[in-house]
Amino acid sequence: MDKELIAKISKDFETLKGNALGILLFGSHAIEHETVRSDIDVCIVAPKAEPKEIFDQILKTTLPGRYDIKIFETLPLKIKGDIIDNHIIVWTRDKGELTYYLYKWGKVWKDQKMALRREGMEIFS
């Protein structure tokens, strides 16, 4: 884990922390498979905020272009599952609350995968 990158992300996303429960790093940087061309995938977890508020805040910031920012609550279940399985917590207001929130979504994803497998669909890992 690149502690300098984590610190930079935390600083860059300072203005979004007021409405967020957590900020997660996911994608190639989280699993240490990044290349020089990799973007930095960041997920804002904000269950109590309106996604439009978060999007508006993001648009008002001057974040570097290398960030690919997602809002957890707006993502399809498969992407939520991928993030839950492979993420690094950059910042959280309450680690217990964030962990429990992600656990609940992880359980929904696990149940969905099992249901699809029962129907003969093996399209998810």
mmCIF file of N, CA and C in Angstrom:
data_model
loop_
_atom_site.group_PDB
_atom_site.id
_atom_site.type_symbol
_atom_site.label_atom_id
_atom_site.label_comp_id
_atom_site.label_asym_id
_atom_site.label_seq_id
_atom_site.Cartn_x
_atom_site.Cartn_y
_atom_site.Cartn_z
ATOM 1 N N MET A 1 0.851 -1.181 0.000
ATOM 2 C CA MET A 1 0.000 0.000 0.000
ATOM 3 C C MET A 1 0.893 1.239 0.000
ATOM 4 N N ASP A 2 0.577 2.171 -0.872
ATOM 5 C CA ASP A 2 1.327 3.418 -1.007
ATOM 6 C C ASP A 2 0.755 4.462 -0.044
ATOM 7 N N LYS A 3 1.419 4.631 1.096
ATOM 8 C CA LYS A 3 0.915 5.554 2.122
ATOM 9 C C LYS A 3 0.902 6.998 1.641
ATOM 10 N N GLU A 4 1.833 7.357 0.770
ATOM 11 C CA GLU A 4 1.848 8.719 0.220
ATOM 12 C C GLU A 4 0.605 8.966 -0.635
ATOM 13 N N LEU A 5 0.232 7.983 -1.434
ATOM 14 C CA LEU A 5 -0.966 8.115 -2.266
ATOM 15 C C LEU A 5 -2.211 8.242 -1.387
ATOM 16 N N ILE A 6 -2.298 7.429 -0.355
ATOM 17 C CA ILE A 6 -3.449 7.487 0.560
ATOM 18 C C ILE A 6 -3.542 8.876 1.189
ATOM 19 N N ALA A 7 -2.419 9.404 1.648
ATOM 20 C CA ALA A 7 -2.404 10.740 2.266
ATOM 21 C C ALA A 7 -2.803 11.810 1.256
ATOM 22 N N LYS A 8 -2.336 11.678 0.009
ATOM 23 C CA LYS A 8 -2.676 12.660 -1.032
ATOM 24 C C LYS A 8 -4.174 12.626 -1.336
ATOM 25 N N ILE A 9 -4.728 11.440 -1.466
ATOM 26 C CA ILE A 9 -6.167 11.319 -1.734
ATOM 27 C C ILE A 9 -6.958 11.932 -0.585
ATOM 28 N N SER A 10 -6.574 11.609 0.640
ATOM 29 C CA SER A 10 -7.274 12.146 1.805
ATOM 30 C C SER A 10 -7.259 13.672 1.796
ATOM 31 N N LYS A 11 -6.126 14.245 1.469
ATOM 32 C CA LYS A 11 -6.006 15.712 1.409
ATOM 33 C C LYS A 11 -6.826 16.273 0.244
ATOM 34 N N ASP A 12 -6.722 15.652 -0.929
ATOM 35 C CA ASP A 12 -7.433 16.146 -2.112
ATOM 36 C C ASP A 12 -8.952 16.117 -1.932
ATOM 37 N N PHE A 13 -9.447 15.170 -1.149
ATOM 38 C CA PHE A 13 -10.891 15.006 -0.974
ATOM 39 C C PHE A 13 -11.398 15.602 0.340
ATOM 40 N N GLU A 14 -10.607 16.452 0.942
ATOM 41 C CA GLU A 14 -10.953 17.066 2.230
ATOM 42 C C GLU A 14 -12.334 17.717 2.213
ATOM 43 N N THR A 15 -12.659 18.423 1.142
ATOM 44 C CA THR A 15 -13.935 19.152 1.095
ATOM 45 C C THR A 15 -15.150 18.231 1.008
ATOM 46 N N LEU A 16 -14.948 16.973 0.651
ATOM 47 C CA LEU A 16 -16.067 16.036 0.537
ATOM 48 C C LEU A 16 -16.331 15.270 1.830
ATOM 49 N N LYS A 17 -15.459 15.404 2.792
ATOM 50 C CA LYS A 17 -15.580 14.616 4.022
ATOM 51 C C LYS A 17 -16.792 14.989 4.867
ATOM 52 N N GLY A 18 -17.302 16.190 4.728
ATOM 53 C CA GLY A 18 -18.442 16.612 5.530
ATOM 54 C C GLY A 18 -19.690 15.791 5.290
ATOM 55 N N ASN A 19 -19.900 15.352 4.064
ATOM 56 C CA ASN A 19 -21.095 14.572 3.709
ATOM 57 C C ASN A 19 -20.831 13.078 3.590
ATOM 58 N N ALA A 20 -19.586 12.673 3.723
ATOM 59 C CA ALA A 20 -19.224 11.277 3.469
ATOM 60 C C ALA A 20 -19.081 10.475 4.760
ATOM 61 N N LEU A 21 -19.364 9.199 4.654
ATOM 62 C CA LEU A 21 -19.052 8.259 5.722
ATOM 63 C C LEU A 21 -17.641 7.723 5.514
ATOM 64 N N GLY A 22 -17.255 7.574 4.244
ATOM 65 C CA GLY A 22 -15.930 7.057 3.953
ATOM 66 C C GLY A 22 -15.485 7.381 2.544
ATOM 67 N N ILE A 23 -14.180 7.315 2.364
ATOM 68 C CA ILE A 23 -13.563 7.476 1.048
ATOM 69 C C ILE A 23 -12.693 6.248 0.837
ATOM 70 N N LEU A 24 -12.939 5.546 -0.265
ATOM 71 C CA LEU A 24 -12.249 4.291 -0.545
ATOM 72 C C LEU A 24 -11.415 4.395 -1.809
ATOM 73 N N LEU A 25 -10.277 3.745 -1.792
ATOM 74 C CA LEU A 25 -9.469 3.552 -2.987
ATOM 75 C C LEU A 25 -9.785 2.150 -3.487
ATOM 76 N N PHE A 26 -10.067 2.011 -4.777
ATOM 77 C CA PHE A 26 -10.333 0.694 -5.346
ATOM 78 C C PHE A 26 -9.660 0.614 -6.707
ATOM 79 N N GLY A 27 -9.849 -0.476 -7.386
ATOM 80 C CA GLY A 27 -9.253 -0.629 -8.711
ATOM 81 C C GLY A 27 -7.790 -1.037 -8.634
ATOM 82 N N SER A 28 -7.052 -0.700 -9.680
ATOM 83 C CA SER A 28 -5.675 -1.186 -9.812
ATOM 84 C C SER A 28 -4.762 -0.745 -8.672
ATOM 85 N N HIS A 29 -4.946 0.452 -8.155
ATOM 86 C CA HIS A 29 -4.096 0.909 -7.050
ATOM 87 C C HIS A 29 -4.379 0.134 -5.764
ATOM 88 N N ALA A 30 -5.610 -0.272 -5.552
ATOM 89 C CA ALA A 30 -5.964 -1.004 -4.332
ATOM 90 C C ALA A 30 -5.401 -2.422 -4.334
ATOM 91 N N ILE A 31 -5.257 -3.006 -5.522
ATOM 92 C CA ILE A 31 -4.731 -4.372 -5.601
ATOM 93 C C ILE A 31 -3.277 -4.390 -6.071
ATOM 94 N N GLU A 32 -2.678 -3.213 -6.122
ATOM 95 C CA GLU A 32 -1.263 -3.038 -6.475
ATOM 96 C C GLU A 32 -0.925 -3.609 -7.850
ATOM 97 N N HIS A 33 -1.799 -3.322 -8.824
ATOM 98 C CA HIS A 33 -1.543 -3.686 -10.217
ATOM 99 C C HIS A 33 -1.551 -2.456 -11.120
ATOM 100 N N GLU A 34 -1.278 -1.300 -10.544
ATOM 101 C CA GLU A 34 -1.321 -0.072 -11.322
ATOM 102 C C GLU A 34 -0.128 0.022 -12.268
ATOM 103 N N THR A 35 -0.334 0.788 -13.331
ATOM 104 C CA THR A 35 0.735 1.102 -14.273
ATOM 105 C C THR A 35 0.875 2.621 -14.316
ATOM 106 N N VAL A 36 1.804 3.096 -15.091
ATOM 107 C CA VAL A 36 2.006 4.539 -15.234
ATOM 108 C C VAL A 36 0.743 5.204 -15.776
ATOM 109 N N ARG A 37 -0.011 4.490 -16.588
ATOM 110 C CA ARG A 37 -1.208 5.057 -17.219
ATOM 111 C C ARG A 37 -2.476 4.892 -16.380
ATOM 112 N N SER A 38 -2.389 4.218 -15.253
ATOM 113 C CA SER A 38 -3.582 3.952 -14.439
ATOM 114 C C SER A 38 -4.164 5.227 -13.852
ATOM 115 N N ASP A 39 -5.493 5.303 -13.875
ATOM 116 C CA ASP A 39 -6.144 6.388 -13.141
ATOM 117 C C ASP A 39 -6.265 5.954 -11.681
ATOM 118 N N ILE A 40 -6.748 6.845 -10.852
ATOM 119 C CA ILE A 40 -6.899 6.560 -9.427
ATOM 120 C C ILE A 40 -8.394 6.472 -9.148
ATOM 121 N N ASP A 41 -8.854 5.257 -8.878
ATOM 122 C CA ASP A 41 -10.278 5.014 -8.652
ATOM 123 C C ASP A 41 -10.620 5.288 -7.194
ATOM 124 N N VAL A 42 -11.521 6.244 -6.986
ATOM 125 C CA VAL A 42 -11.925 6.644 -5.639
ATOM 126 C C VAL A 42 -13.439 6.524 -5.539
ATOM 127 N N CYS A 43 -13.888 5.971 -4.428
ATOM 128 C CA CYS A 43 -15.322 5.808 -4.194
ATOM 129 C C CYS A 43 -15.710 6.574 -2.934
ATOM 130 N N ILE A 44 -16.702 7.431 -3.078
ATOM 131 C CA ILE A 44 -17.248 8.178 -1.950
ATOM 132 C C ILE A 44 -18.444 7.393 -1.414
ATOM 133 N N VAL A 45 -18.408 7.043 -0.137
ATOM 134 C CA VAL A 45 -19.519 6.346 0.508
ATOM 135 C C VAL A 45 -20.257 7.382 1.350
ATOM 136 N N ALA A 46 -21.489 7.670 0.956
ATOM 137 C CA ALA A 46 -22.256 8.735 1.617
ATOM 138 C C ALA A 46 -23.730 8.341 1.698
ATOM 139 N N PRO A 47 -24.070 7.386 2.562
ATOM 140 C CA PRO A 47 -25.444 6.883 2.594
ATOM 141 C C PRO A 47 -26.493 7.898 3.028
ATOM 142 N N LYS A 48 -26.093 8.930 3.727
ATOM 143 C CA LYS A 48 -27.073 9.898 4.226
ATOM 144 C C LYS A 48 -27.147 11.162 3.376
ATOM 145 N N ALA A 49 -26.331 11.248 2.349
ATOM 146 C CA ALA A 49 -26.302 12.443 1.494
ATOM 147 C C ALA A 49 -27.003 12.156 0.172
ATOM 148 N N GLU A 50 -27.509 13.196 -0.431
ATOM 149 C CA GLU A 50 -28.082 13.081 -1.769
ATOM 150 C C GLU A 50 -26.926 12.998 -2.772
ATOM 151 N N PRO A 51 -26.955 12.023 -3.685
ATOM 152 C CA PRO A 51 -25.879 11.924 -4.670
ATOM 153 C C PRO A 51 -25.644 13.224 -5.441
ATOM 154 N N LYS A 52 -26.711 13.961 -5.743
ATOM 155 C CA LYS A 52 -26.553 15.224 -6.470
ATOM 156 C C LYS A 52 -25.688 16.208 -5.683
ATOM 157 N N GLU A 53 -25.853 16.244 -4.363
ATOM 158 C CA GLU A 53 -25.022 17.119 -3.534
ATOM 159 C C GLU A 53 -23.548 16.758 -3.671
ATOM 160 N N ILE A 54 -23.267 15.456 -3.635
ATOM 161 C CA ILE A 54 -21.884 14.995 -3.754
ATOM 162 C C ILE A 54 -21.340 15.341 -5.135
ATOM 163 N N PHE A 55 -22.117 15.067 -6.190
ATOM 164 C CA PHE A 55 -21.680 15.407 -7.545
ATOM 165 C C PHE A 55 -21.402 16.909 -7.661
ATOM 166 N N ASP A 56 -22.286 17.726 -7.118
ATOM 167 C CA ASP A 56 -22.084 19.178 -7.162
ATOM 168 C C ASP A 56 -20.802 19.578 -6.444
ATOM 169 N N GLN A 57 -20.535 18.961 -5.296
ATOM 170 C CA GLN A 57 -19.299 19.256 -4.572
ATOM 171 C C GLN A 57 -18.079 18.860 -5.398
ATOM 172 N N ILE A 58 -18.153 17.707 -6.034
ATOM 173 C CA ILE A 58 -17.030 17.244 -6.859
ATOM 174 C C ILE A 58 -16.767 18.236 -7.988
ATOM 175 N N LEU A 59 -17.834 18.705 -8.629
ATOM 176 C CA LEU A 59 -17.677 19.648 -9.740
ATOM 177 C C LEU A 59 -17.058 20.970 -9.295
ATOM 178 N N LYS A 60 -17.265 21.348 -8.044
ATOM 179 C CA LYS A 60 -16.720 22.607 -7.529
ATOM 180 C C LYS A 60 -15.259 22.494 -7.107
ATOM 181 N N THR A 61 -14.739 21.278 -7.017
ATOM 182 C CA THR A 61 -13.357 21.099 -6.583
ATOM 183 C C THR A 61 -12.410 21.212 -7.771
ATOM 184 N N THR A 62 -11.156 21.314 -7.462
ATOM 185 C CA THR A 62 -10.123 21.355 -8.506
ATOM 186 C C THR A 62 -9.250 20.107 -8.391
ATOM 187 N N LEU A 63 -9.904 18.953 -8.400
ATOM 188 C CA LEU A 63 -9.177 17.695 -8.288
ATOM 189 C C LEU A 63 -8.407 17.420 -9.572
ATOM 190 N N PRO A 64 -7.232 16.815 -9.438
ATOM 191 C CA PRO A 64 -6.470 16.447 -10.638
ATOM 192 C C PRO A 64 -7.270 15.481 -11.514
ATOM 193 N N GLY A 65 -7.007 15.503 -12.803
ATOM 194 C CA GLY A 65 -7.745 14.697 -13.766
ATOM 195 C C GLY A 65 -7.523 13.203 -13.679
ATOM 196 N N ARG A 66 -6.551 12.753 -12.903
ATOM 197 C CA ARG A 66 -6.268 11.316 -12.824
ATOM 198 C C ARG A 66 -7.279 10.557 -11.975
ATOM 199 N N TYR A 67 -8.144 11.272 -11.273
ATOM 200 C CA TYR A 67 -9.127 10.601 -10.420
ATOM 201 C C TYR A 67 -10.341 10.161 -11.232
ATOM 202 N N ASP A 68 -10.783 8.936 -10.980
ATOM 203 C CA ASP A 68 -12.061 8.439 -11.485
ATOM 204 C C ASP A 68 -12.921 8.258 -10.240
ATOM 205 N N ILE A 69 -13.886 9.146 -10.052
ATOM 206 C CA ILE A 69 -14.637 9.222 -8.806
ATOM 207 C C ILE A 69 -16.016 8.592 -8.980
ATOM 208 N N LYS A 70 -16.355 7.722 -8.066
ATOM 209 C CA LYS A 70 -17.665 7.072 -8.052
ATOM 210 C C LYS A 70 -18.336 7.354 -6.714
ATOM 211 N N ILE A 71 -19.664 7.381 -6.730
ATOM 212 C CA ILE A 71 -20.443 7.484 -5.505
ATOM 213 C C ILE A 71 -21.077 6.114 -5.282
ATOM 214 N N PHE A 72 -20.731 5.493 -4.191
ATOM 215 C CA PHE A 72 -21.120 4.112 -3.913
ATOM 216 C C PHE A 72 -22.611 3.878 -4.099
ATOM 217 N N GLU A 73 -23.414 4.757 -3.574
ATOM 218 C CA GLU A 73 -24.863 4.564 -3.579
ATOM 219 C C GLU A 73 -25.474 4.592 -4.977
ATOM 220 N N THR A 74 -24.774 5.094 -5.971
ATOM 221 C CA THR A 74 -25.305 5.169 -7.332
ATOM 222 C C THR A 74 -24.826 4.018 -8.220
ATOM 223 N N LEU A 75 -23.998 3.144 -7.696
ATOM 224 C CA LEU A 75 -23.384 2.098 -8.507
ATOM 225 C C LEU A 75 -24.253 0.847 -8.599
ATOM 226 N N PRO A 76 -24.124 0.107 -9.716
ATOM 227 C CA PRO A 76 -24.799 -1.192 -9.815
ATOM 228 C C PRO A 76 -24.239 -2.151 -8.757
ATOM 229 N N LEU A 77 -25.038 -3.129 -8.392
ATOM 230 C CA LEU A 77 -24.661 -4.062 -7.337
ATOM 231 C C LEU A 77 -23.343 -4.773 -7.625
ATOM 232 N N LYS A 78 -23.107 -5.175 -8.852
ATOM 233 C CA LYS A 78 -21.854 -5.870 -9.202
ATOM 234 C C LYS A 78 -20.647 -4.996 -8.896
ATOM 235 N N ILE A 79 -20.699 -3.718 -9.251
ATOM 236 C CA ILE A 79 -19.575 -2.810 -8.995
ATOM 237 C C ILE A 79 -19.415 -2.596 -7.489
ATOM 238 N N LYS A 80 -20.535 -2.450 -6.775
ATOM 239 C CA LYS A 80 -20.459 -2.348 -5.310
ATOM 240 C C LYS A 80 -19.735 -3.562 -4.744
ATOM 241 N N GLY A 81 -20.095 -4.745 -5.234
ATOM 242 C CA GLY A 81 -19.453 -5.972 -4.765
ATOM 243 C C GLY A 81 -17.966 -5.985 -5.040
ATOM 244 N N ASP A 82 -17.570 -5.548 -6.229
ATOM 245 C CA ASP A 82 -16.144 -5.489 -6.573
ATOM 246 C C ASP A 82 -15.394 -4.544 -5.640
ATOM 247 N N ILE A 83 -15.996 -3.400 -5.347
ATOM 248 C CA ILE A 83 -15.360 -2.428 -4.452
ATOM 249 C C ILE A 83 -15.265 -2.993 -3.041
ATOM 250 N N ILE A 84 -16.333 -3.622 -2.573
ATOM 251 C CA ILE A 84 -16.319 -4.209 -1.227
ATOM 252 C C ILE A 84 -15.222 -5.263 -1.115
ATOM 253 N N ASP A 85 -15.051 -6.060 -2.159
ATOM 254 C CA ASP A 85 -14.050 -7.129 -2.133
ATOM 255 C C ASP A 85 -12.616 -6.618 -2.206
ATOM 256 N N ASN A 86 -12.393 -5.482 -2.850
ATOM 257 C CA ASN A 86 -11.027 -4.988 -3.073
ATOM 258 C C ASN A 86 -10.959 -3.483 -2.900
ATOM 259 N N HIS A 87 -10.809 -3.041 -1.675
ATOM 260 C CA HIS A 87 -10.694 -1.601 -1.421
ATOM 261 C C HIS A 87 -9.709 -1.339 -0.288
ATOM 262 N N ILE A 88 -9.296 -0.105 -0.217
ATOM 263 C CA ILE A 88 -8.492 0.393 0.898
ATOM 264 C C ILE A 88 -9.227 1.608 1.435
ATOM 265 N N ILE A 89 -9.411 1.661 2.737
ATOM 266 C CA ILE A 89 -10.054 2.825 3.344
ATOM 267 C C ILE A 89 -9.045 3.967 3.384
ATOM 268 N N VAL A 90 -9.369 5.041 2.681
ATOM 269 C CA VAL A 90 -8.534 6.242 2.688
ATOM 270 C C VAL A 90 -8.863 7.069 3.919
ATOM 271 N N TRP A 91 -10.149 7.220 4.165
ATOM 272 C CA TRP A 91 -10.634 8.015 5.304
ATOM 273 C C TRP A 91 -12.028 7.534 5.667
ATOM 274 N N THR A 92 -12.356 7.580 6.947
ATOM 275 C CA THR A 92 -13.722 7.318 7.382
ATOM 276 C C THR A 92 -14.027 8.127 8.634
ATOM 277 N N ARG A 93 -15.256 8.550 8.716
ATOM 278 C CA ARG A 93 -15.729 9.268 9.896
ATOM 279 C C ARG A 93 -15.907 8.291 11.051
ATOM 280 N N ASP A 94 -16.314 7.043 10.732
ATOM 281 C CA ASP A 94 -16.599 6.033 11.751
ATOM 282 C C ASP A 94 -16.343 4.662 11.136
ATOM 283 N N LYS A 95 -15.218 4.045 11.501
ATOM 284 C CA LYS A 95 -14.827 2.785 10.872
ATOM 285 C C LYS A 95 -15.859 1.680 11.110
ATOM 286 N N GLY A 96 -16.413 1.607 12.312
ATOM 287 C CA GLY A 96 -17.416 0.583 12.601
ATOM 288 C C GLY A 96 -18.658 0.741 11.740
ATOM 289 N N GLU A 97 -19.131 1.968 11.616
ATOM 290 C CA GLU A 97 -20.323 2.231 10.799
ATOM 291 C C GLU A 97 -20.059 1.926 9.328
ATOM 292 N N LEU A 98 -18.888 2.336 8.824
ATOM 293 C CA LEU A 98 -18.534 2.064 7.429
ATOM 294 C C LEU A 98 -18.429 0.560 7.189
ATOM 295 N N THR A 99 -17.754 -0.132 8.081
ATOM 296 C CA THR A 99 -17.587 -1.580 7.936
ATOM 297 C C THR A 99 -18.938 -2.287 7.909
ATOM 298 N N TYR A 100 -19.831 -1.906 8.802
ATOM 299 C CA TYR A 100 -21.158 -2.524 8.853
ATOM 300 C C TYR A 100 -21.960 -2.201 7.593
ATOM 301 N N TYR A 101 -21.881 -0.958 7.134
ATOM 302 C CA TYR A 101 -22.589 -0.550 5.915
ATOM 303 C C TYR A 101 -22.112 -1.371 4.713
ATOM 304 N N LEU A 102 -20.796 -1.516 4.567
ATOM 305 C CA LEU A 102 -20.254 -2.300 3.458
ATOM 306 C C LEU A 102 -20.586 -3.780 3.621
ATOM 307 N N TYR A 103 -20.592 -4.264 4.856
ATOM 308 C CA TYR A 103 -20.950 -5.662 5.117
ATOM 309 C C TYR A 103 -22.372 -5.953 4.632
ATOM 310 N N LYS A 104 -23.303 -5.055 4.942
ATOM 311 C CA LYS A 104 -24.700 -5.266 4.519
ATOM 312 C C LYS A 104 -24.797 -5.355 3.000
ATOM 313 N N TRP A 105 -24.111 -4.451 2.283
ATOM 314 C CA TRP A 105 -24.143 -4.503 0.822
ATOM 315 C C TRP A 105 -23.420 -5.747 0.304
ATOM 316 N N GLY A 106 -22.347 -6.145 0.977
ATOM 317 C CA GLY A 106 -21.633 -7.354 0.585
ATOM 318 C C GLY A 106 -22.513 -8.585 0.711
ATOM 319 N N LYS A 107 -23.329 -8.627 1.741
ATOM 320 C CA LYS A 107 -24.257 -9.743 1.927
ATOM 321 C C LYS A 107 -25.304 -9.765 0.813
ATOM 322 N N VAL A 108 -25.825 -8.608 0.452
ATOM 323 C CA VAL A 108 -26.790 -8.528 -0.658
ATOM 324 C C VAL A 108 -26.145 -9.063 -1.935
ATOM 325 N N TRP A 109 -24.899 -8.661 -2.202
ATOM 326 C CA TRP A 109 -24.194 -9.102 -3.401
ATOM 327 C C TRP A 109 -23.961 -10.616 -3.371
ATOM 328 N N LYS A 110 -23.539 -11.132 -2.225
ATOM 329 C CA LYS A 110 -23.304 -12.574 -2.101
ATOM 330 C C LYS A 110 -24.601 -13.351 -2.346
ATOM 331 N N ASP A 111 -25.697 -12.888 -1.777
ATOM 332 C CA ASP A 111 -26.996 -13.543 -1.989
ATOM 333 C C ASP A 111 -27.405 -13.498 -3.460
ATOM 334 N N GLN A 112 -27.151 -12.378 -4.127
ATOM 335 C CA GLN A 112 -27.487 -12.244 -5.550
ATOM 336 C C GLN A 112 -26.675 -13.224 -6.394
ATOM 337 N N LYS A 113 -25.381 -13.331 -6.100
ATOM 338 C CA LYS A 113 -24.538 -14.270 -6.844
ATOM 339 C C LYS A 113 -25.029 -15.706 -6.661
ATOM 340 N N MET A 114 -25.397 -16.055 -5.441
ATOM 341 C CA MET A 114 -25.894 -17.417 -5.184
ATOM 342 C C MET A 114 -27.186 -17.681 -5.947
ATOM 343 N N ALA A 115 -28.079 -16.711 -5.984
ATOM 344 C CA ALA A 115 -29.336 -16.866 -6.718
ATOM 345 C C ALA A 115 -29.077 -17.042 -8.209
ATOM 346 N N LEU A 116 -28.150 -16.282 -8.755
ATOM 347 C CA LEU A 116 -27.822 -16.406 -10.178
ATOM 348 C C LEU A 116 -27.206 -17.769 -10.482
ATOM 349 N N ARG A 117 -26.358 -18.249 -9.589
ATOM 350 C CA ARG A 117 -25.753 -19.566 -9.792
ATOM 351 C C ARG A 117 -26.814 -20.667 -9.772
ATOM 352 N N ARG A 118 -27.796 -20.534 -8.886
ATOM 353 C CA ARG A 118 -28.885 -21.528 -8.840
ATOM 354 C C ARG A 118 -29.651 -21.564 -10.159
ATOM 355 N N GLU A 119 -29.690 -20.435 -10.836
ATOM 356 C CA GLU A 119 -30.372 -20.353 -12.133
ATOM 357 C C GLU A 119 -29.454 -20.777 -13.281
ATOM 358 N N GLY A 120 -28.241 -21.206 -12.945
ATOM 359 C CA GLY A 120 -27.311 -21.675 -13.959
ATOM 360 C C GLY A 120 -26.433 -20.596 -14.560
ATOM 361 N N MET A 121 -26.399 -19.442 -13.952
ATOM 362 C CA MET A 121 -25.581 -18.343 -14.473
ATOM 363 C C MET A 121 -24.282 -18.268 -13.682
ATOM 364 N N GLU A 122 -23.181 -18.446 -14.353
ATOM 365 C CA GLU A 122 -21.856 -18.383 -13.726
ATOM 366 C C GLU A 122 -21.074 -17.205 -14.290
ATOM 367 N N ILE A 123 -21.718 -16.064 -14.410
ATOM 368 C CA ILE A 123 -21.060 -14.930 -15.051
ATOM 369 C C ILE A 123 -20.273 -14.069 -14.075
ATOM 370 N N PHE A 124 -20.425 -14.316 -12.775
ATOM 371 C CA PHE A 124 -19.725 -13.513 -11.781
ATOM 372 C C PHE A 124 -18.722 -14.370 -11.040
ATOM 373 N N SER A 125 -17.628 -13.724 -10.642
ATOM 374 C CA SER A 125 -16.616 -14.465 -9.875
ATOM 375 C C SER A 125 -16.992 -14.538 -8.417
#
